[in-house]
Amino acid sequence: MGEMEQLRKEAESLKDQITAARKAVQDTTLQEAAAGITVVGRVQLKTRKTLRGHLAKIYAMHWAVDANLCVSASQDGKLIVWDTITTNKVNAIPLKSSWVMTCAYAPSGNLVACGGLDNMCSIYNLKGKDGNVKVMRELAAHTGYLSCCRFLSDSEIITSSGDCTCVLWDIETGTQKTVFAGHQGDCMSLAVSPDFKFFISGACDFTAKLWDIREGVCRQTFGGHESDINAIGFFPNGNAVITGSDDATCKLYDLRADQELITYQDSSIMCGVTSLAPSLSGRLILAGYDDFNVNIWDSLKSERVCWQVMTTE
Amino acid sequence: MSSSSSLVAMKKVVHQLRFEASINRVKVSQAAADLQQFCIQNATQDPLLTGVSSSTNPFRPQKVCSFL
């Protein structure tokens, strides 16, 4: 038997081992375990602010840690930092490349970053001495579009790219510290764990991967989706991962059980998920879809929660 | 792709699979219980579940000052 054939057999055997090991700890399902809980009742929402100013499609937004400021990126070629309480534009930053796909706010509040079809991640200093916001660094090395970026600190940022890799950058030197390779398709989205030790990536190979930032390795790979994963996020306690896919479903994977616990799907939903976020307790998952709708899911019951926008006080 | 580079690539795949196969796994009943407990414990801190009172809501409509 040739060496290649031997390796292929070993790979298949290991995949079977992983499947068996996952089944071995599957002593129940999340749905059975949560059978005694009632579905969350109706969620009432009120539109409080509308942030107007962008002139073209807004591709991404990211909240600052203070939950007061946020940054948005539009293909009108601008990054805008908003004060969401006053709706004032704190900064309107013109971009060299208008084909922006992602933006991020640093935890310190000092920096914002963006990137897109220019294959670069540009870092902007909001707190420059003369008050002008300038490009601080252009992180260039990806050979594909920049799909997502997230700061670890003012000196480190993680990017995901259409070149199938994620990269940890040293912002000061503008160099790649670690390249996280392993996905077999464009990386579409990433999220950093609450303790900043891990990050997860979702890709067009239909899998999500958990990466150890300091060790530079992939620890776990989660499959099950039948199409590209566009959106990914951590459950607030850092022990589970939520994904949103073009297959019209969202899934929750538990990191410690190393498997999918539940799928959020409905036969009436036939379009892809483009974005998602869990609520503060993790009980609700808000997901945005290609049909311009948002669905709110009870994360433990896998049922859609009714919600309505109140028009009167 | 030359046969040696695909061998190298395949070795990496096998190495990675070995690594992923070796992790310790917690029982789903434990994982599910912990998720539920987190949700329940933090439910009171979740404005989407509890609602937000006007007095603490930073996005409430601002009262307009007027000269009398």
XYZ file of C-alpha atoms in Angstrom:
381
model
C 0.000 0.000 0.000
C 1.439 3.384 -0.980
C 2.094 5.951 1.745
C -0.636 8.270 0.405
C -3.178 5.457 0.510
C -2.110 4.582 4.068
C -2.508 8.182 5.176
C -5.941 8.408 3.578
C -7.042 5.289 5.433
C -5.699 6.669 8.687
C -7.547 9.950 8.139
C -10.833 8.128 7.563
C -10.260 5.972 10.639
C -9.557 9.055 12.770
C -12.706 10.761 11.513
C -14.694 7.666 12.520
C -12.961 7.749 15.920
C -14.027 11.359 16.458
C -17.607 10.583 15.451
C -17.665 7.633 17.866
C -16.128 9.648 20.712
C -18.753 12.362 20.236
C -21.538 9.797 20.277
C -20.110 8.190 23.399
C -20.788 11.321 25.466
C -24.188 11.937 23.915
C -26.181 10.688 26.905
C -28.991 13.133 26.143
C -29.849 16.059 23.857
C -30.173 19.740 24.760
C -33.829 19.546 23.798
C -34.482 16.694 26.209
C -32.506 18.427 28.941
C -34.453 21.664 28.452
C -37.841 19.975 28.122
C -39.032 21.359 31.439
C -38.397 25.011 30.548
C -41.073 27.134 28.913
C -40.263 29.014 25.721
C -39.440 32.677 26.216
C -42.526 34.857 25.844
C -42.928 37.696 23.415
C -40.026 40.160 23.223
C -41.061 43.768 22.860
C -38.746 46.088 21.043
C -38.800 49.820 20.475
C -36.809 51.581 17.806
C -34.897 54.219 19.726
C -32.406 55.680 17.277
C -31.779 55.679 13.572
C -28.239 56.509 12.548
C -28.385 58.269 9.207
C -25.392 59.359 7.168
C -24.076 56.529 5.057
C -24.758 56.848 1.325
C -24.434 53.225 0.301
C -24.840 49.706 1.675
C -23.558 49.261 5.206
C -21.585 46.037 5.351
C -20.562 45.827 8.975
C -20.743 47.412 12.371
C -19.095 46.784 15.724
C -19.852 48.132 19.191
C -17.208 49.714 21.374
C -16.806 48.157 24.818
C -18.652 51.103 26.410
C -21.786 50.117 24.450
C -22.249 53.814 23.676
C -20.029 54.302 20.631
C -20.006 52.038 17.612
C -18.291 51.978 14.215
C -19.926 51.169 10.881
C -18.401 50.523 7.453
C -20.115 51.326 4.185
C -19.248 50.864 0.547
C -19.671 54.610 0.193
C -16.022 54.456 1.310
C -16.492 55.712 4.862
C -16.065 54.431 8.378
C -18.319 56.308 10.759
C -17.948 56.281 14.539
C -21.336 57.040 16.091
C -22.377 58.238 19.514
C -25.521 56.128 19.630
C -27.164 58.147 22.388
C -26.945 61.529 20.666
C -26.748 60.003 17.133
C -23.829 62.354 16.484
C -21.068 61.262 14.163
C -17.926 61.364 16.264
C -15.667 60.541 13.293
C -16.261 60.140 9.563
C -13.169 58.460 8.165
C -12.643 58.361 4.389
C -11.197 55.066 3.193
C -8.613 54.481 0.467
C -10.625 51.530 -0.775
C -14.407 51.730 -0.724
C -14.803 47.946 -1.029
C -14.951 47.470 2.695
C -16.451 44.276 4.156
C -15.672 44.476 7.848
C -14.824 46.843 10.685
C -13.817 46.537 14.312
C -13.508 48.704 17.428
C -10.548 48.078 19.740
C -11.430 47.284 23.376
C -9.460 50.373 24.475
C -11.531 52.646 22.255
C -8.351 54.077 20.731
C -8.348 52.270 17.403
C -10.704 51.077 14.691
C -9.899 48.739 11.821
C -11.438 47.835 8.492
C -10.732 45.890 5.330
C -12.300 44.202 2.341
C -11.505 43.577 -1.300
C -8.185 45.386 -0.925
C -6.999 42.247 0.958
C -5.650 44.511 3.699
C -6.576 45.364 7.267
C -6.184 49.117 7.842
C -5.806 50.354 11.417
C -6.883 53.909 12.266
C -5.892 55.839 15.391
C -8.910 57.747 16.726
C -6.902 59.502 19.424
C -4.114 61.028 17.342
C -2.385 64.106 18.747
C -3.646 66.657 16.249
C -7.185 65.348 16.365
C -7.073 63.991 12.819
C -7.860 60.335 12.296
C -5.133 58.768 10.185
C -4.155 55.333 8.968
C -1.773 53.950 11.551
C -0.917 50.653 9.831
C -1.856 48.747 6.740
C -1.612 45.028 7.427
C -0.979 43.443 4.059
C -0.178 39.784 3.419
C -3.517 38.098 2.818
C -3.980 36.885 -0.739
C -7.742 37.114 -0.511
C -10.404 39.556 0.702
C -10.620 40.542 4.339
C -13.927 39.159 5.640
C -13.610 39.961 9.350
C -11.228 41.447 11.903
C -11.226 41.650 15.703
C -8.795 43.404 18.065
C -7.251 41.534 20.974
C -5.650 44.775 22.196
C -4.108 47.938 20.736
C -1.134 45.832 19.655
C -2.763 42.698 18.263
C -5.570 42.004 15.819
C -6.934 38.812 14.254
C -8.182 38.782 10.666
C -10.064 36.215 8.572
C -9.714 36.107 4.805
C -11.000 34.725 1.528
C -7.551 33.130 1.197
C -8.779 30.461 3.680
C -6.542 31.597 6.528
C -6.866 33.641 9.689
C -3.911 35.690 10.901
C -2.778 37.152 14.228
C -0.936 40.423 13.534
C 1.508 42.525 15.518
C 0.080 45.980 14.804
C 3.233 47.806 15.909
C 5.482 46.079 13.373
C 2.756 45.337 10.839
C 3.841 41.700 10.642
C 2.072 38.354 10.882
C 2.664 36.683 14.257
C 0.701 33.525 13.514
C -1.061 32.146 10.455
C -3.992 29.873 11.262
C -4.321 27.561 8.269
C -6.615 24.587 7.948
C -9.908 25.731 6.457
C -10.564 24.420 2.964
C -12.703 27.380 1.968
C -12.917 31.171 2.353
C -12.995 32.224 6.009
C -16.064 34.401 6.375
C -16.261 35.364 10.011
C -14.454 35.188 13.327
C -15.168 35.791 17.006
C -12.831 36.020 20.001
C -13.597 34.152 23.238
C -14.520 36.235 26.311
C -11.164 35.307 27.934
C -9.219 36.266 24.759
C -7.474 32.860 24.699
C -9.328 31.384 21.736
C -11.092 32.460 18.598
C -13.526 30.693 16.314
C -13.794 30.978 12.551
C -16.594 30.055 10.161
C -15.793 29.243 6.555
C -17.063 28.265 3.122
C -15.925 24.682 3.787
C -19.079 24.465 5.953
C -17.044 24.068 9.161
C -16.286 26.152 12.221
C -12.860 25.861 13.863
C -11.728 26.693 17.387
C -8.175 28.080 17.461
C -5.794 28.418 20.416
C -4.360 31.905 19.903
C -1.047 31.446 21.752
C -0.372 27.852 20.638
C -1.358 28.723 17.078
C -3.269 25.478 16.560
C -6.779 24.389 15.709
C -8.207 22.497 18.675
C -11.600 21.491 17.372
C -13.504 21.405 14.083
C -17.296 21.444 13.899
C -19.209 20.236 10.856
C -22.855 19.638 10.098
C -23.749 22.702 8.096
C -24.657 22.098 4.478
C -23.380 25.398 3.142
C -21.097 28.366 3.861
C -20.971 29.642 7.422
C -21.400 33.420 7.212
C -21.678 34.393 10.855
C -20.227 33.096 14.081
C -20.290 34.077 17.734
C -19.501 32.799 21.206
C -22.195 31.966 23.707
C -21.611 34.520 26.514
C -19.972 32.001 28.898
C -17.391 31.097 26.246
C -18.291 27.387 26.330
C -20.360 27.224 23.172
C -20.273 28.527 19.632
C -23.185 29.712 17.510
C -22.991 29.662 13.712
C -25.227 31.023 10.952
C -25.117 29.525 7.465
C -26.325 29.810 3.879
C -28.158 26.523 4.581
C -30.790 28.658 6.383
C -29.941 27.280 9.817
C -28.047 28.362 12.883
C -26.343 25.789 15.061
C -25.036 25.741 18.609
C -21.905 23.663 19.220
C -20.706 22.968 22.764
C -16.920 23.208 23.070
C -16.557 20.852 26.031
C -18.810 18.133 24.580
C -17.168 18.769 21.187
C -20.424 18.551 19.232
C -23.508 20.208 17.885
C -26.206 20.442 20.548
C -29.033 22.032 18.613
C -30.060 23.426 15.210
C -32.238 26.505 14.855
C -34.316 25.939 11.759
C -37.836 26.192 10.449
C -39.233 24.765 7.210
C -40.587 28.205 6.345
C -37.102 29.724 6.406
C -35.329 29.091 3.135
C -32.712 31.822 2.923
C -29.253 32.146 4.361
C -28.248 33.590 7.705
C -25.981 36.610 7.311
C -25.381 37.752 10.883
C -26.076 36.703 14.440
C -25.621 37.713 18.060
C -26.630 36.160 21.366
C -28.375 38.222 24.033
C -26.471 38.961 27.262
C -27.682 35.807 29.039
C -27.369 33.669 25.916
C -31.036 32.740 26.154
C -31.905 34.561 22.926
C -30.133 34.372 19.599
C -30.851 37.145 17.147
C -30.164 36.154 13.549
C -30.351 38.237 10.382
C -31.409 36.551 7.137
C -31.082 37.156 3.408
C -34.811 37.959 3.181
C -34.190 41.095 5.274
C -35.798 39.555 8.358
C -34.484 39.048 11.856
C -35.551 35.949 13.742
C -35.132 35.669 17.484
C -34.539 32.117 18.714
C -34.911 30.725 22.219
C -31.438 29.156 22.398
C -32.461 26.325 24.739
C -35.735 25.382 23.067
C -34.872 25.992 19.410
C -38.138 27.793 18.861
C -38.641 31.199 17.383
C -39.618 33.839 19.894
C -42.357 36.219 18.854
C -41.270 39.796 18.824
C -42.890 43.009 17.905
C -41.806 46.600 17.558
C -43.848 48.852 19.827
C -44.788 52.070 18.101
C -46.249 53.740 21.161
C -44.568 54.354 24.514
C 0.570 19.510 -7.244
C 3.678 17.325 -6.886
C 3.238 14.053 -5.024
C 5.612 15.080 -2.224
C 3.699 18.251 -1.386
C 0.388 16.385 -1.350
C 2.029 13.823 0.956
C 3.120 16.650 3.263
C -0.387 18.113 3.157
C -1.952 14.721 3.899
C 0.432 14.166 6.821
C -0.686 17.513 8.262
C -4.337 16.479 7.895
C -3.692 13.190 9.726
C -1.667 14.968 12.424
C -4.487 17.463 12.973
C -7.134 14.735 13.094
C -5.066 12.807 15.663
C -4.884 15.967 17.765
C -8.623 16.643 17.517
C -9.466 13.009 18.287
C -7.444 13.089 21.513
C -9.332 15.814 23.399
C -11.389 15.081 26.494
C -15.114 15.358 26.034
C -17.691 16.266 28.650
C -21.057 14.493 28.672
C -23.820 16.338 26.806
C -26.012 16.180 29.932
C -23.373 18.168 31.829
C -22.826 20.621 28.970
C -26.564 21.155 28.525
C -27.100 21.649 32.255
C -24.315 24.259 32.400
C -25.752 26.171 29.436
C -29.203 26.203 31.014
C -27.824 27.277 34.370
C -25.920 30.171 32.790
C -29.054 31.352 30.990
C -31.166 31.192 34.126
C -28.567 32.815 36.373
C -28.085 35.731 33.968
C -31.702 36.157 32.919
C -32.194 39.134 35.234
C -29.242 40.910 33.594
C -30.647 40.425 30.096
C -32.658 43.518 29.060
C -34.285 41.653 26.186
C -35.832 39.263 28.713
C -36.601 41.668 31.539
C -37.369 44.879 29.698
C -35.693 48.173 30.583
C -37.207 50.788 32.848
C -37.268 54.344 31.517
C -35.213 55.671 34.401
C -32.212 53.422 33.596
C -32.537 53.402 29.820
C -29.797 55.514 28.210
C -31.724 55.492 24.913
C -34.977 56.860 26.355
C -36.327 59.927 24.565
C -34.573 62.968 25.993
C -36.711 65.461 27.813
C -36.629 68.731 25.976
C -35.659 71.818 27.955
C -37.649 74.900 27.226
C -37.543 78.439 28.478
C -40.548 79.358 30.561
